[in-house]
Every structure is written in structure tokens, then in C-alpha cells.
mmCIF file of C-alpha atoms in Angstrom:
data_model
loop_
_atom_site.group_PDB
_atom_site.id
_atom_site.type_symbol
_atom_site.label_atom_id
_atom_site.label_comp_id
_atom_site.label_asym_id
_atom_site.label_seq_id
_atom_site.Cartn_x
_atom_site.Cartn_y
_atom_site.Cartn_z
ATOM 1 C CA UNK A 1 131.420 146.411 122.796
ATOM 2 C CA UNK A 2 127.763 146.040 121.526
ATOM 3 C CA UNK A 3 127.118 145.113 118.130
ATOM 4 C CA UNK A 4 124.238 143.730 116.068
ATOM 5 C CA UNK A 5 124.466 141.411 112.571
ATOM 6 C CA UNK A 6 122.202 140.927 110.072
ATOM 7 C CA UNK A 7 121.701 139.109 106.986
ATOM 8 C CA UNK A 8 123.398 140.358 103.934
ATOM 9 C CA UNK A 9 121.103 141.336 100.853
ATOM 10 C CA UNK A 10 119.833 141.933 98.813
ATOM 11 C CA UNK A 11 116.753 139.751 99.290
ATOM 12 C CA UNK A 12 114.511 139.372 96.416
ATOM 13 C CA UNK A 13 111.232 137.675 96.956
ATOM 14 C CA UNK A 14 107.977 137.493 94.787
ATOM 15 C CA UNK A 15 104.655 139.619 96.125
ATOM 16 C CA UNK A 16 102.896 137.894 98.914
ATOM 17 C CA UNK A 17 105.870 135.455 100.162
ATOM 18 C CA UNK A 18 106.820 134.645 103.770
ATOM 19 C CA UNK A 19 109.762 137.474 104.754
ATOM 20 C CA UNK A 20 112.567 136.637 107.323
ATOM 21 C CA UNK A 21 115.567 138.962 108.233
ATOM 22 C CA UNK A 22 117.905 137.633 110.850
ATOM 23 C CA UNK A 23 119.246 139.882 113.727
ATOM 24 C CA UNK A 24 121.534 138.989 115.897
ATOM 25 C CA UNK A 25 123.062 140.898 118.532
ATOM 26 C CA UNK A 26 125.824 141.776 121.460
ATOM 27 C CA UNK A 27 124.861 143.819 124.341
ATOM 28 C CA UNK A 28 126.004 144.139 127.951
ATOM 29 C CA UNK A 29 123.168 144.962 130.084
ATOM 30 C CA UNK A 30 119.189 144.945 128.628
ATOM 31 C CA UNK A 31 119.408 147.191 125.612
ATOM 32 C CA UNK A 32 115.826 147.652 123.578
ATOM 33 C CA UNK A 33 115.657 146.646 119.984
ATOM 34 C CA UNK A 34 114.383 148.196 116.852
ATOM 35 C CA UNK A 35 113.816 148.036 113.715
ATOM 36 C CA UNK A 36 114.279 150.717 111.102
ATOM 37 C CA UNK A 37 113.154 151.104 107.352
ATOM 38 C CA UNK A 38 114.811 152.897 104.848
ATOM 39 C CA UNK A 39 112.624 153.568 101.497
ATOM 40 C CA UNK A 40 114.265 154.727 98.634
ATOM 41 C CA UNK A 41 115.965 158.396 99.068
ATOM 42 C CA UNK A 42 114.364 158.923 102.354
ATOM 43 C CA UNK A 43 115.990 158.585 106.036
ATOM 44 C CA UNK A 44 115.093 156.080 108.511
ATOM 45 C CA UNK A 45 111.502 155.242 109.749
ATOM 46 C CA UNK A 46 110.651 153.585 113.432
ATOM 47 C CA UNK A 47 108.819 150.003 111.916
ATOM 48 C CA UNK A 48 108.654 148.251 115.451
ATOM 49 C CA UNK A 49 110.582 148.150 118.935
ATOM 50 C CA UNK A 50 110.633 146.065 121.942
ATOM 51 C CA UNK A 51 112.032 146.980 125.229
ATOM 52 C CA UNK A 52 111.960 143.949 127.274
ATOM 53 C CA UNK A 53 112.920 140.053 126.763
ATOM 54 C CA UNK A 54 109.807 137.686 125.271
ATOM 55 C CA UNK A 55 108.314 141.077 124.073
ATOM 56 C CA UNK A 56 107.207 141.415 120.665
ATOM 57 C CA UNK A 57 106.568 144.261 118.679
ATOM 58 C CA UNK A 58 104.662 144.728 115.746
ATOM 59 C CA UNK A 59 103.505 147.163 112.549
ATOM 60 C CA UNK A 60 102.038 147.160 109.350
ATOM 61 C CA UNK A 61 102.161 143.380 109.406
ATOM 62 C CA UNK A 62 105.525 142.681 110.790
ATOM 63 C CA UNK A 63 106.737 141.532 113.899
ATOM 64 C CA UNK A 64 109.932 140.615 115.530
ATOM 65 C CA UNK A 65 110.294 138.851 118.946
ATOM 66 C CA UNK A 66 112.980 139.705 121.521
ATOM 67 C CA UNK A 67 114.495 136.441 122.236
ATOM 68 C CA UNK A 68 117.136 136.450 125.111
ATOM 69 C CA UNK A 69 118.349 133.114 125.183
ATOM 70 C CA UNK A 70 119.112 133.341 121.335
ATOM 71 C CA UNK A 71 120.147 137.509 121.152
ATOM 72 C CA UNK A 72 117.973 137.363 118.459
ATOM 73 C CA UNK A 73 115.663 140.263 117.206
ATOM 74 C CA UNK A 74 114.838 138.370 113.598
ATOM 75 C CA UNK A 75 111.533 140.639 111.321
ATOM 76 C CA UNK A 76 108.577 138.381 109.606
ATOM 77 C CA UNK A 77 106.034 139.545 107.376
ATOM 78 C CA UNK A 78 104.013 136.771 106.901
ATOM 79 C CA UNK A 79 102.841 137.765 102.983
ATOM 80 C CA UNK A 80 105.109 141.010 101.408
ATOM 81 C CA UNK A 81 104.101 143.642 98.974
ATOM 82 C CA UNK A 82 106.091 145.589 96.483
ATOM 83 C CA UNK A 83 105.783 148.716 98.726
ATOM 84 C CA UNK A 84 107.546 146.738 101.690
ATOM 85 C CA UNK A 85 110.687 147.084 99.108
ATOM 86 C CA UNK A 86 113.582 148.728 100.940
ATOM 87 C CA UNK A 87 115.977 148.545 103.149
ATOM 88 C CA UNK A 88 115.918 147.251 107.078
ATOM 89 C CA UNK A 89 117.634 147.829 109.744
ATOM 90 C CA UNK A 90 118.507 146.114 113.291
ATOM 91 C CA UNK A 91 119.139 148.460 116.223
ATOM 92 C CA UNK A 92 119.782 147.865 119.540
ATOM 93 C CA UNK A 93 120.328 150.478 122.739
ATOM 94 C CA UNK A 94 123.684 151.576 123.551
ATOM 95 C CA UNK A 95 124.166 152.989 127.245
ATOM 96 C CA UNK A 96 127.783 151.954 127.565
ATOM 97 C CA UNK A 97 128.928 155.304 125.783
ATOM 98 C CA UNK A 98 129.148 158.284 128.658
ATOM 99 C CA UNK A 99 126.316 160.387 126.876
ATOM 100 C CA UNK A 100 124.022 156.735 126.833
ATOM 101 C CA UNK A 101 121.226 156.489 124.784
ATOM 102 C CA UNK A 102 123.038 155.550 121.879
ATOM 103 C CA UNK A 103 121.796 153.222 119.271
ATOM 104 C CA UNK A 104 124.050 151.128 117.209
ATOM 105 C CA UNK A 105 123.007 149.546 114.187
ATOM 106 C CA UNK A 106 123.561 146.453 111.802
ATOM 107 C CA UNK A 107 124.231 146.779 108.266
ATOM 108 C CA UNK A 108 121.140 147.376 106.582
ATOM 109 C CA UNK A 109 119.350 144.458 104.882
ATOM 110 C CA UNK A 110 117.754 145.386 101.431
ATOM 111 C CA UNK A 111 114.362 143.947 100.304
ATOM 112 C CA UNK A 112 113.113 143.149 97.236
ATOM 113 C CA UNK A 113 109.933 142.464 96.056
ATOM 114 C CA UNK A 114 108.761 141.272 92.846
ATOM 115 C CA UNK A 115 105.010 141.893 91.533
ATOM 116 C CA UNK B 1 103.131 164.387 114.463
ATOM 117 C CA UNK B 2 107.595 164.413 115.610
ATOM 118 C CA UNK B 3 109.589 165.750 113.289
ATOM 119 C CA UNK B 4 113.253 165.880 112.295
ATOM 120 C CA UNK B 5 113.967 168.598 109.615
ATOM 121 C CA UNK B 6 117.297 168.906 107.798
ATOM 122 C CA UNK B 7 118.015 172.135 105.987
ATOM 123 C CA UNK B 8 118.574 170.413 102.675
ATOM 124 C CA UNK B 9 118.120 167.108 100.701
ATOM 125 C CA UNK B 10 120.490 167.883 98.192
ATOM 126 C CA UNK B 11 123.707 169.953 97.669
ATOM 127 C CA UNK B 12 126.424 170.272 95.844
ATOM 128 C CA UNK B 13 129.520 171.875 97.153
ATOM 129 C CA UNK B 14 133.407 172.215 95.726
ATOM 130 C CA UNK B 15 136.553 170.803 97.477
ATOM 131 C CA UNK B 16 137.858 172.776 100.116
ATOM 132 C CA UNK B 17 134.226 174.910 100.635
ATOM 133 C CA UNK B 18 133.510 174.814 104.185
ATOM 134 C CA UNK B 19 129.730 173.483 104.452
ATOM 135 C CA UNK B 20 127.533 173.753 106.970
ATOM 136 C CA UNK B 21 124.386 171.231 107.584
ATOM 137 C CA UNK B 22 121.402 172.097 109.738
ATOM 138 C CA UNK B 23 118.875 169.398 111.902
ATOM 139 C CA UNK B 24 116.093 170.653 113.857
ATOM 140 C CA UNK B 25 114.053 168.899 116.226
ATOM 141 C CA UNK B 26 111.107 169.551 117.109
ATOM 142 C CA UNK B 27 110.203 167.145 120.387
ATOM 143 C CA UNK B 28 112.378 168.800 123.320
ATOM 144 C CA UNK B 29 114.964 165.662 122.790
ATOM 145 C CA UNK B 30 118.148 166.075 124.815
ATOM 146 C CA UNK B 31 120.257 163.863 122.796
ATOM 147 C CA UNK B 32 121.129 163.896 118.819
ATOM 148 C CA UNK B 33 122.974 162.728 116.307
ATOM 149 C CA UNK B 34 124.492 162.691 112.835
ATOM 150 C CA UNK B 35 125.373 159.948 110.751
ATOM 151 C CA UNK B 36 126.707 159.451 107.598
ATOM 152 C CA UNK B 37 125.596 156.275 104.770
ATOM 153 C CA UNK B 38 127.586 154.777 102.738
ATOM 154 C CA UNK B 39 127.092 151.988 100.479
ATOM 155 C CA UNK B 40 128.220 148.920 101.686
ATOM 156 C CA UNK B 41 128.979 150.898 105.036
ATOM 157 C CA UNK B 42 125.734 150.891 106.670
ATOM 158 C CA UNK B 43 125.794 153.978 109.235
ATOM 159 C CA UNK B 44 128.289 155.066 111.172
ATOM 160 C CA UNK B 45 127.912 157.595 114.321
ATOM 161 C CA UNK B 46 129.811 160.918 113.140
ATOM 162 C CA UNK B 47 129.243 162.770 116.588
ATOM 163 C CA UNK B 48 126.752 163.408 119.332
ATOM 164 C CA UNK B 49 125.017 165.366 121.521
ATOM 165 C CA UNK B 50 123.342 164.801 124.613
ATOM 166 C CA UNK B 51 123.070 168.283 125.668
ATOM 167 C CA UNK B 52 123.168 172.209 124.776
ATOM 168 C CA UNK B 53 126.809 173.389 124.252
ATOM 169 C CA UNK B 54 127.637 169.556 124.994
ATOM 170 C CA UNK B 55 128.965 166.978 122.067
ATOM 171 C CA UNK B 56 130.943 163.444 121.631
ATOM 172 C CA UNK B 57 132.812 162.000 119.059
ATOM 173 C CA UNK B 58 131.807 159.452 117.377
ATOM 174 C CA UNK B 59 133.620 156.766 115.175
ATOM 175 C CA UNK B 60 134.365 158.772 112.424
ATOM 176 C CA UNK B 61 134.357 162.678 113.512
ATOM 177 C CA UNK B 62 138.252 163.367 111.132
ATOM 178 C CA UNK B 63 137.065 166.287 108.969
ATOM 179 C CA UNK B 64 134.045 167.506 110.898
ATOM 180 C CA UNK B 65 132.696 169.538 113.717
ATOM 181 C CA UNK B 66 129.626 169.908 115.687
ATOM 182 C CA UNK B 67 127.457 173.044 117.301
ATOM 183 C CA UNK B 68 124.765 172.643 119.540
ATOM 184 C CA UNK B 69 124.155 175.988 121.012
ATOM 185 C CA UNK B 70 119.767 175.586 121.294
ATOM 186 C CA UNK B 71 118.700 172.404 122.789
ATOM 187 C CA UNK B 72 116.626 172.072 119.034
ATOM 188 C CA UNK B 73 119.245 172.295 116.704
ATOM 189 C CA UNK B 74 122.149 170.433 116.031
ATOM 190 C CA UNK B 75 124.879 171.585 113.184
ATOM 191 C CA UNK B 76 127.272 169.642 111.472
ATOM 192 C CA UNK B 77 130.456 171.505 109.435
ATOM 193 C CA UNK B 78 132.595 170.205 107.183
ATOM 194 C CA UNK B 79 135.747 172.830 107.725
ATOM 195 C CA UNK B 80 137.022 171.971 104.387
ATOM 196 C CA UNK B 81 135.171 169.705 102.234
ATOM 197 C CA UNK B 82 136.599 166.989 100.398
ATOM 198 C CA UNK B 83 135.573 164.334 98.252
ATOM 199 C CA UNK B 84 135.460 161.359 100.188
ATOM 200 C CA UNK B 85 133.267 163.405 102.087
ATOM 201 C CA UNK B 86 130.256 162.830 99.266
ATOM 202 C CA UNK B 87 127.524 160.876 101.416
ATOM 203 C CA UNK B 88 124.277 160.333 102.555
ATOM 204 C CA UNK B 89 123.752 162.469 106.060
ATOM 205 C CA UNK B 90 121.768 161.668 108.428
ATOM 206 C CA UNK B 91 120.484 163.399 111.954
ATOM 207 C CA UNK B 92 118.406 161.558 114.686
ATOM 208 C CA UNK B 93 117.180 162.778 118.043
ATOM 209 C CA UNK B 94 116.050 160.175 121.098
ATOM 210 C CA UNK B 95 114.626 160.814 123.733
ATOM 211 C CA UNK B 96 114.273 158.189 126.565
ATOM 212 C CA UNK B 97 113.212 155.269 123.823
ATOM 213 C CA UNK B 98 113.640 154.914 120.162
ATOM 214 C CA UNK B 99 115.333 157.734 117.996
ATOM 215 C CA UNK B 100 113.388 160.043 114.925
ATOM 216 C CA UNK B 101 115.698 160.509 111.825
ATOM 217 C CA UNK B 102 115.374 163.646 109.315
ATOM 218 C CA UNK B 103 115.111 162.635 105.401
ATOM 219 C CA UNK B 104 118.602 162.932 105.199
ATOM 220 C CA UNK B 105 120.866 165.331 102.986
ATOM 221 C CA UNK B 106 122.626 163.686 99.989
ATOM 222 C CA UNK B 107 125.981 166.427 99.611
ATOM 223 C CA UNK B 108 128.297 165.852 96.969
ATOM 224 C CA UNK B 109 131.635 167.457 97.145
ATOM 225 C CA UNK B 110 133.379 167.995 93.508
#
């Protein structure tokens, strides 16, 4: 079946550092990809999606590039702020499920950043 | 602006209560979801919906149930709540792209 990894936290980093989170992923087919953020107490925000290979989508200073030769999905921010702490996550499309338009997600990644 | 509204952030129910937990959508979405967070967990896919009157399992649905009898709002019920049932929920619609979660309800079961 699908799945997606990504990189275990937490991740602590000092304000205005370079921010990578790996995603990795399993499909069948050409699912989309997303990326979620979790702040504190809150559910799950859209950050940034991408719907086709070599696309790349971007928000509030992060991007993430839909490699399919690597099944990679990995979110940069090239200089983080304490309000970027929280907690990430991977997504890809899921249409192998009867009802389709499933999403399935990785793990969560949490972010930390330092002032 | 979308929006995702869950009935509650926070409650507080005792063992063997039967508790009911409301999402409303407000974008015309055809599919949507609840999920529960766990620490350590991530999210897992309770059940679904991807019509009126129309719902799935998901990986974990042991303990719960599901109405969807308006296209806008999707119910989950605990029959008879338990501990282990304490959790983070969370309810998502999609529509033909990326999905809209509510704020989530944080229920703890003593």
C-alpha cells in the first residue's frame, strides 16, 4: 500500500538557520503531495502542495519539490523563525481505497526553534 | 474563507458515557473524515465518508461509529467511552485536491 516517512524529531534549530525535513514516499499511480502544519493545540493547516512531478510548491518561505525519480517531497525554509515552531507533516493522495481521495500521512516531524 | 468547525475543543466525559462529536463543513465537500492523534502515533484514519448516508472504515473504527445524514456534517460516536479512547480528534473534508481540517477536539474519558 502507499505510505510516506519522515524524519523523526524533534528538530531543534536556532532562529534564522537553514530547515530541512525529509519525505519520502510509496505510491502506486501519481498521488499529489502536501504538506501540513500543526501549531500548538490547533488542527492541521494546508502549508504547500504539488500535484505533478518537477512541481514545486511554496508558502510563507518554504518550499518542497516533487521529485519522482527520488519519491521525495523533502520542506526547506531557507532562514526559520520561532513562530515556524511546530509540527509538519508529509501527505500524499490515496485513490487506491474504493471511496479515493484519501490522504495518508507520515508521522509528524516537530520543529523547534530557538530565539 | 473554508472552514471546518468541530462542536467542541475540549471535553471531558466518564467511562462508559456514550459521546457524540460534531464536524461541519462548510465548502459542499463530498468526502470527510475523522482522525484521531496520538503521541508518538501520528494520525490514523478512524472512518470516512465520501457521500450522504455513505461511510468506510478506516484503520482503527473498534469502539466508534459514524453518521452522515447532510452532505455538511459528519458525526462521530463513541457508543461507550473508554479510556484509551482519550485523544486528540480530528475531522477533514477534500474535495477534488488537498483536504481542510477543524481545530480538533481534545476529549478525555475518566
Amino acid at each position: 500500500g502507499n505510505s510516506v516517512t519522515q524524519m523523526e524529531g524533534p528538530v531543534t534549530l536556532s532562529e534564522e538557520a537553514f530547515l530541512t525535513i525529509n519525505c519520502t514516499y510509496t505510491a502506486t499511480g501519481y498521488p499529489s503531495l502536501f504538506w501540513y502544519v500543526q501549531y500548538p493545540g490547533e488542527g492541521l493547516q494546508l502549508l504547500l502542495k504539488a500535484t505533478k512531478a518537477d512541481d514545486k510548491g511554496s508558502n510563507k518561505g518554504f518550499e518542497a519539490t516533487y521529485r519522482k525519480e527520488t519519491t521525495s517531497f523533502h520542506l526547506e525554509k531557507g532562514s526559520v523563525q520561532v513562530s515556524d515552531s511546530a509540527v509538519y507533516f508529509c501527505a500524499l493522495s490515496d485513490f487506491t481505497r474504493n471511496a479515493g481521495n484519501m490522504l495518508t500521512f507520515g508521522g509528524g516531524t516537530r520543529l523547534m526553534v530557538k530565539p | 474563507d473554508v472552514k471546518v468547525t468541530q462542536s467542541s475543543r475540549y471535553l471531558v466525559k466518564r467511562t462508559g458515557e456514550k459521546v457524540f462529536l460534531e464536524c461541519v463543513q462548510d465548502m459542499d465537500h463530498e468526502n470527510m473524515f475523522w482522525y484521531r492523534q496520538d503521541p508518538g502515533l501520528g494520525l490514523r484514519l478512524i472512518y470516512f465518508s465520501y457521500d450522504v448516508k455513505m461511510k468506510e472504515k478506516g484503520d482503527i473504527p473498534e469502539g466508534y461509529s459514524v453518521s452522515r445524514e447532510k452532505k455538511e456534517r459528519f458525526s462521530l460516536i463513541l457508543e461507550s467511552a473508554s479510556t484509551n479512547q482519550t485523544s486528540m480528534y480530528l475531522c477533514a473534508s477534500r474535495g477534488s485536491v488537498e483536504a481542510f481540517f477543524g481545530q480538533g477536539t481534545r476529549l478525555t474519558v475518566v
